[in-house]
Coordinates of C-alpha atoms and ligand atoms in Angstrom, one line a residue:
M1 CA 13.2 -4.0 -0.8
P2 CA 11.1 -0.8 -0.8
K3 CA 13.1 2.3 0.0
I4 CA 11.2 4.9 2.0
V5 CA 12.5 8.4 2.4
L6 CA 11.5 9.8 5.8
L7 CA 11.0 13.5 6.3
P8 CA 10.6 14.3 10.0
G9 CA 10.6 18.1 9.4
D10 CA 9.6 20.5 12.2
G11 CA 7.4 20.8 15.3
V12 CA 5.7 17.6 16.2
G13 CA 7.0 16.1 13.0
P14 CA 9.9 14.0 14.5
E15 CA 7.7 12.7 17.4
I16 CA 5.0 11.4 15.2
L17 CA 7.3 10.1 12.5
E18 CA 9.0 8.0 15.2
E19 CA 5.7 6.2 15.9
A20 CA 5.1 5.7 12.1
T21 CA 8.5 3.9 11.7
R22 CA 7.8 1.8 14.8
V23 CA 4.5 0.7 13.1
L24 CA 6.3 0.1 9.8
N25 CA 8.9 -2.1 11.6
A26 CA 6.1 -4.1 13.2
V27 CA 4.5 -4.6 9.8
A28 CA 7.9 -5.7 8.4
Q29 CA 8.3 -8.2 11.2
K30 CA 4.8 -9.6 11.1
Y31 CA 4.6 -10.0 7.3
G32 CA 8.2 -10.8 6.5
R33 CA 8.8 -7.5 4.7
T34 CA 12.0 -5.4 4.6
F35 CA 12.0 -1.6 4.3
E36 CA 15.0 0.5 3.8
Y37 CA 14.8 4.0 5.3
Q38 CA 16.6 7.2 4.5
S39 CA 15.9 10.2 6.7
C40 CA 16.3 13.6 5.0
P41 CA 16.0 17.2 6.0
I42 CA 13.1 19.4 4.9
G43 CA 11.4 22.6 6.1
G44 CA 12.7 24.8 8.9
I45 CA 15.3 22.4 10.1
A46 CA 16.7 22.3 6.5
I47 CA 16.8 26.1 6.3
D48 CA 18.8 26.1 9.5
E49 CA 21.2 23.4 8.3
Y50 CA 21.5 24.1 4.6
G51 CA 19.9 27.5 4.0
D52 CA 17.3 25.8 1.9
P53 CA 13.9 24.3 2.9
L54 CA 14.4 21.5 0.2
P55 CA 18.1 20.9 -0.1
E56 CA 19.8 18.9 -2.8
V57 CA 20.5 15.9 -0.5
T58 CA 16.8 15.4 -0.1
L59 CA 16.0 15.9 -3.8
Q60 CA 18.6 13.3 -4.6
A61 CA 17.2 10.8 -2.2
F62 CA 13.9 11.0 -4.0
E63 CA 15.5 9.6 -7.2
S64 CA 16.0 6.2 -5.7
A65 CA 12.9 6.3 -3.4
D66 CA 9.9 4.0 -3.7
A67 CA 7.8 6.2 -1.4
I68 CA 8.1 9.3 0.7
L69 CA 6.7 9.8 4.2
L70 CA 6.5 13.4 5.4
A71 CA 5.6 14.4 9.0
A72 CA 5.2 18.2 9.1
V73 CA 7.0 21.4 8.3
G74 CA 6.8 25.0 9.6
G75 CA 7.1 27.0 12.9
P76 CA 7.1 30.5 14.3
K77 CA 10.9 30.6 14.1
W78 CA 10.7 30.9 10.3
D79 CA 7.5 33.0 10.0
K80 CA 9.3 36.2 9.2
E81 CA 11.4 34.7 6.4
T82 CA 11.0 35.6 2.7
A83 CA 9.1 33.0 0.6
A84 CA 12.2 31.3 -0.6
R85 CA 13.3 30.6 3.0
R86 CA 10.0 29.5 4.4
P87 CA 9.5 25.8 5.4
E88 CA 6.2 25.6 3.5
T89 CA 8.1 26.5 0.3
G90 CA 10.1 23.4 0.7
L91 CA 6.9 21.4 0.9
L92 CA 5.4 23.1 -2.2
R93 CA 8.6 22.6 -4.2
M94 CA 8.6 19.0 -3.3
R95 CA 5.0 18.4 -4.4
K96 CA 5.8 20.1 -7.6
A97 CA 9.1 18.3 -8.2
L98 CA 7.3 14.9 -7.6
G99 CA 4.5 15.9 -9.9
A100 CA 2.2 15.0 -7.0
Y101 CA -0.9 16.6 -8.3
A102 CA -3.6 14.4 -6.8
N103 CA -3.9 14.7 -3.1
I104 CA -6.3 12.0 -1.7
R105 CA -7.7 12.8 1.8
P106 CA -10.1 10.2 3.1
V107 CA -12.4 11.4 5.8
A108 CA -14.2 8.5 7.5
V109 CA -15.9 8.9 10.8
N110 CA -14.9 6.3 13.4
Q111 CA -18.0 5.3 15.4
S112 CA -16.0 5.3 18.6
L113 CA -15.0 8.9 18.0
V114 CA -18.5 10.4 17.3
D115 CA -18.7 12.0 20.7
S116 CA -15.1 13.4 20.6
S117 CA -16.2 15.9 17.9
T118 CA -17.7 19.3 18.6
L119 CA -20.5 18.3 16.3
R120 CA -23.5 16.2 17.2
P121 CA -23.1 12.4 16.8
E122 CA -26.3 12.0 14.7
V123 CA -24.8 14.4 12.2
L124 CA -21.5 12.5 12.0
E125 CA -22.5 8.9 12.1
G126 CA -21.7 7.0 8.9
A127 CA -20.0 10.0 7.2
D128 CA -17.4 8.6 4.7
M129 CA -15.9 10.7 2.0
V130 CA -12.7 11.3 0.1
I131 CA -11.5 14.8 -0.7
V132 CA -9.5 14.8 -3.9
R133 CA -7.5 18.0 -3.8
E134 CA -5.6 19.4 -6.8
L135 CA -2.1 19.9 -5.3
T136 CA 0.3 21.4 -7.9
G137 CA -1.7 24.3 -9.4
G138 CA -4.0 27.2 -8.5
L139 CA -3.2 30.0 -6.1
Y140 CA -0.3 28.1 -4.5
F141 CA 1.7 28.1 -7.7
G142 CA 0.4 30.9 -9.9
D143 CA 2.3 34.1 -10.4
K144 CA 2.6 36.2 -7.2
G145 CA 4.3 39.3 -6.1
R146 CA 4.3 42.8 -4.8
K147 CA 4.0 46.1 -6.7
Q148 CA 4.9 49.7 -5.6
T149 CA 6.6 48.3 -2.6
G150 CA 7.1 50.6 0.4
T151 CA 4.5 53.1 -0.8
P152 CA 1.0 53.4 0.7
E153 CA -0.3 52.1 -2.6
E154 CA 1.7 48.8 -2.2
Q155 CA -0.1 45.9 -3.7
A156 CA 0.2 42.1 -3.3
F157 CA -1.2 39.6 -5.7
D158 CA -1.6 35.8 -6.2
T159 CA -2.9 34.2 -9.3
L160 CA -5.5 31.4 -9.5
I161 CA -4.6 29.8 -12.8
Y162 CA -5.5 26.3 -14.2
S163 CA -5.2 24.7 -17.6
R164 CA -7.7 22.3 -19.0
S165 CA -5.3 19.5 -18.8
E166 CA -4.5 20.1 -15.1
I167 CA -8.2 20.1 -14.3
E168 CA -9.0 17.1 -16.5
R169 CA -6.4 14.8 -14.9
I170 CA -7.5 15.6 -11.3
V171 CA -11.2 15.3 -12.2
R172 CA -10.5 11.9 -13.7
V173 CA -8.8 10.7 -10.5
A174 CA -12.0 11.6 -8.7
F175 CA -14.3 9.8 -11.1
D176 CA -12.1 6.7 -11.1
L177 CA -12.1 6.7 -7.4
A178 CA -15.9 7.0 -7.3
K179 CA -16.2 3.8 -9.3
G180 CA -15.0 1.8 -6.4
R181 CA -17.1 3.7 -3.9
R182 CA -20.7 5.0 -3.8
R183 CA -20.4 6.4 -7.4
K184 CA -21.0 10.0 -6.6
V185 CA -18.7 13.0 -7.3
T186 CA -19.2 16.5 -6.0
S187 CA -17.1 19.0 -7.8
V188 CA -16.5 22.2 -5.7
D189 CA -15.8 25.6 -7.2
K190 CA -16.8 29.2 -7.1
A191 CA -18.2 29.4 -10.7
N192 CA -20.5 32.3 -9.8
V193 CA -17.5 34.5 -9.4
L194 CA -14.3 32.9 -10.7
E195 CA -13.3 32.4 -14.3
S196 CA -11.0 29.5 -13.3
S197 CA -14.0 27.8 -11.8
R198 CA -16.1 28.2 -14.9
L199 CA -13.4 26.4 -16.9
W200 CA -13.3 23.8 -14.1
R201 CA -17.0 23.2 -14.5
E202 CA -16.7 22.9 -18.3
V203 CA -14.0 20.3 -17.9
V204 CA -16.0 18.4 -15.2
E205 CA -18.9 18.1 -17.6
Q206 CA -16.7 16.8 -20.4
V207 CA -15.1 14.2 -18.2
A208 CA -18.4 13.2 -16.6
A209 CA -19.7 12.2 -20.1
D210 CA -17.1 9.4 -20.0
Y211 CA -18.5 8.1 -16.7
P212 CA -22.3 7.5 -17.3
E213 CA -22.4 5.3 -14.2
I214 CA -21.2 8.0 -11.9
Q215 CA -23.6 10.6 -10.5
Y216 CA -22.1 14.0 -10.3
E217 CA -23.0 17.5 -9.0
H218 CA -21.4 20.9 -8.8
A219 CA -21.3 22.7 -5.5
L220 CA -20.2 26.2 -4.7
V221 CA -17.4 26.2 -2.1
D222 CA -19.2 28.4 0.4
S223 CA -22.3 26.3 0.3
C224 CA -20.2 23.1 0.5
A225 CA -18.4 24.4 3.6
M226 CA -21.8 24.8 5.2
Q227 CA -23.2 21.4 3.9
L228 CA -20.1 19.6 5.2
I229 CA -21.1 20.2 8.8
R230 CA -24.9 20.3 8.2
N231 CA -25.1 16.9 6.4
P232 CA -21.7 15.3 5.8
R233 CA -23.2 11.9 4.8
Q234 CA -24.3 13.3 1.4
Y235 CA -20.7 13.3 0.2
D236 CA -18.8 10.5 -1.4
V237 CA -15.9 11.8 -3.6
V238 CA -15.3 15.6 -3.4
V239 CA -13.0 17.1 -6.0
T240 CA -11.7 20.6 -5.9
E241 CA -8.8 23.0 -6.6
N242 CA -5.8 23.4 -4.4
M243 CA -6.8 26.1 -1.9
F244 CA -10.5 25.1 -1.6
G245 CA -9.3 21.6 -0.9
D246 CA -6.8 22.8 1.7
I247 CA -9.6 24.7 3.6
L248 CA -12.4 22.1 3.2
S249 CA -10.2 19.2 4.3
D250 CA -9.3 20.9 7.6
E251 CA -13.0 21.5 8.1
A252 CA -13.9 17.9 7.2
A253 CA -11.2 16.7 9.6
M254 CA -13.3 17.9 12.5
L255 CA -16.0 15.4 11.5
T256 CA -13.6 12.7 12.7
G257 CA -13.0 14.4 16.0
S258 CA -9.5 15.8 15.4
I259 CA -7.3 17.0 12.6
G260 CA -4.7 14.6 14.0
M261 CA -6.7 11.7 12.6
L262 CA -6.4 12.4 8.9
P263 CA -3.9 10.8 6.5
S264 CA -3.2 11.7 2.9
A265 CA -1.6 10.4 -0.2
S266 CA -0.2 12.7 -3.0
L267 CA 0.0 10.8 -6.3
G268 CA 1.2 11.7 -9.7
N269 CA 4.5 10.4 -11.1
R270 CA 6.5 7.4 -10.1
V271 CA 7.0 8.2 -6.4
A272 CA 4.1 9.1 -4.2
L273 CA 4.2 11.2 -1.1
Y274 CA 2.3 10.4 2.1
E275 CA 1.6 12.9 4.8
P276 CA -0.9 13.6 7.6
I277 CA -3.0 16.6 6.7
H278 CA -2.2 18.5 9.9
G279 CA 0.7 20.9 10.3
S280 CA 3.7 21.0 12.7
A281 CA 1.6 22.2 15.7
P282 CA 4.5 24.2 17.3
D283 CA 2.4 24.9 20.4
I284 CA 2.5 21.2 21.4
A285 CA 5.9 20.2 19.9
G286 CA 8.2 18.3 22.2
K287 CA 5.4 17.6 24.8
G288 CA 4.8 14.1 23.6
I289 CA 1.1 14.6 23.3
A290 CA 0.5 14.9 19.5
N291 CA -1.8 12.4 17.9
P292 CA 0.2 10.1 15.6
S293 CA -2.9 8.6 14.0
G294 CA -2.7 10.8 10.9
I295 CA 0.8 9.7 10.0
I296 CA 0.2 6.1 11.0
L297 CA -2.8 6.0 8.7
S298 CA -0.7 7.6 6.0
V299 CA 1.7 4.6 6.4
A300 CA -1.3 2.4 5.6
M301 CA -2.1 4.4 2.5
M302 CA 1.6 4.0 1.5
L303 CA 1.5 0.2 2.0
R304 CA -1.6 0.0 -0.1
H305 CA -0.9 2.4 -3.0
S306 CA 2.9 2.3 -3.4
F307 CA 3.7 -1.3 -2.5
G308 CA 0.4 -3.1 -3.1
Y309 CA 0.5 -4.5 0.5
E310 CA -3.3 -4.6 1.0
A311 CA -3.4 -7.0 4.0
E312 CA -0.7 -5.0 5.8
A313 CA -2.5 -1.7 5.1
A314 CA -5.8 -3.1 6.4
A315 CA -4.0 -4.4 9.5
V316 CA -2.6 -1.0 10.3
E317 CA -6.0 0.7 9.9
S318 CA -7.7 -1.9 12.0
A319 CA -5.0 -1.6 14.7
V320 CA -5.5 2.2 15.0
G321 CA -9.3 1.6 15.2
K322 CA -8.8 -1.0 17.9
V323 CA -6.7 1.2 20.1
I324 CA -9.2 4.0 19.8
E325 CA -12.1 1.6 20.5
Q326 CA -10.2 0.4 23.6
G327 CA -10.4 4.0 24.8
Y328 CA -6.7 4.9 24.5
R329 CA -6.7 8.5 23.3
T330 CA -4.2 11.3 22.8
A331 CA -5.2 14.6 24.3
D332 CA -7.0 15.9 21.2
I333 CA -9.6 13.2 21.2
C334 CA -9.7 12.3 24.9
R335 CA -13.0 12.5 26.8
P336 CA -13.0 12.4 30.6
Q337 CA -13.9 8.7 30.6
D338 CA -11.0 7.7 28.3
K339 CA -7.5 6.6 29.1
R340 CA -5.3 9.5 28.1
V341 CA -2.0 8.4 26.5
S342 CA 1.1 10.1 25.1
T343 CA 2.2 10.0 21.5
S344 CA 4.6 7.1 22.1
E345 CA 2.2 5.1 24.3
F346 CA -0.4 5.4 21.5
G347 CA 2.2 4.2 19.0
S348 CA 3.1 1.2 21.4
R349 CA -0.6 0.3 21.6
V350 CA -0.9 0.3 17.8
V351 CA 2.2 -1.9 17.5
E352 CA 0.7 -4.2 20.2
A353 CA -2.6 -4.4 18.3
L354 CA -0.8 -5.2 15.1
R355 CA 1.1 -8.0 16.7
A356 CA -1.9 -9.6 18.3
Ligands
IPM401 C1 -1.7 21.0 4.0 C2 -1.0 22.1 4.7 C3 -0.1 22.8 3.7 C4 -0.9 23.3 2.5 C5 0.8 23.9 4.3 C6 1.7 23.5 5.4 C7 1.6 24.6 3.2 O1 -1.9 23.0 5.2 O2 -1.0 20.0 3.5 O3 -2.9 21.0 4.0 O4 -1.5 24.3 2.6 O5 -1.0 22.5 1.5
MG402 MG1 -3.9 22.4 5.1

């Protein structure tokens, strides 16, 4: 019986996680599966309760987990805290503790959402890519600090550091993924300025030599940011370092109509972590209007990657697609002619579509 650790976190987190578990229960019922859940604190709520954004109880639960499902962390309440007491620090420590270095963010444009985007439909139609974001290195984890604190000359620094082995393993993930897709890898860097990017390019070229059947290219991150909205269909697998991947995946999310649509899987060691790419959206928390699609689609990724339940995963994805096609939309993707539904109504529709 797979054990899933649930991390509701902050903001809209608990609301969307609720819908994700309803969908999981519907899957269990329909396919005769049993899931064991354990809900644990992380983020701001964990700071309030335990004085630690990633408390020991949660770390311990990971030991016996088969997969982890995170909703979202963060909020204005903890914005003035020091790094150690910030919700996001809990998330970063968790990614590191799990060795979850490969963050897979699929971005596929749903035809029924092409006119929910701020971009023109003819630009979006058919776009289908996966962003492979390095998740446990780079600026997020390099040495950081302050110098000459309290003086007018006070300095702050963050270090963008990567080793060959860190680059190689993530680049291999991208090339392996490309084999099962359109066989094209775009590696994104800033090699015209950054030394870490020049090493990145070297490693990409070495790895590429092992994959003669895969076409690959290098792109500079600024140019890629532009090309993503100019002609997104050119991309198949995009691989990049942590911060570039963070930024480009939010940008790419807008191709799908809303950041609320995108799921992700973070793979590395034994236990994988699944999370929507969006944050805790404190501005809409508690209103019941958040889009649960991102976390529900993350559940599908979990069923596929962690449990090997391919049919179940495909059923969840198709259920979300059906609900959207039927015109049921949360506020973020709702056009005037659509039927606007709440977070939980959307979840109910997905469950219904699954059962049908
Ligand atoms: C994401 C988020 C996180 C990140 C934040 C919440 C720390 O933006 O998963 O993309 O930057 O990795
Ligand atoms: Mg982000």
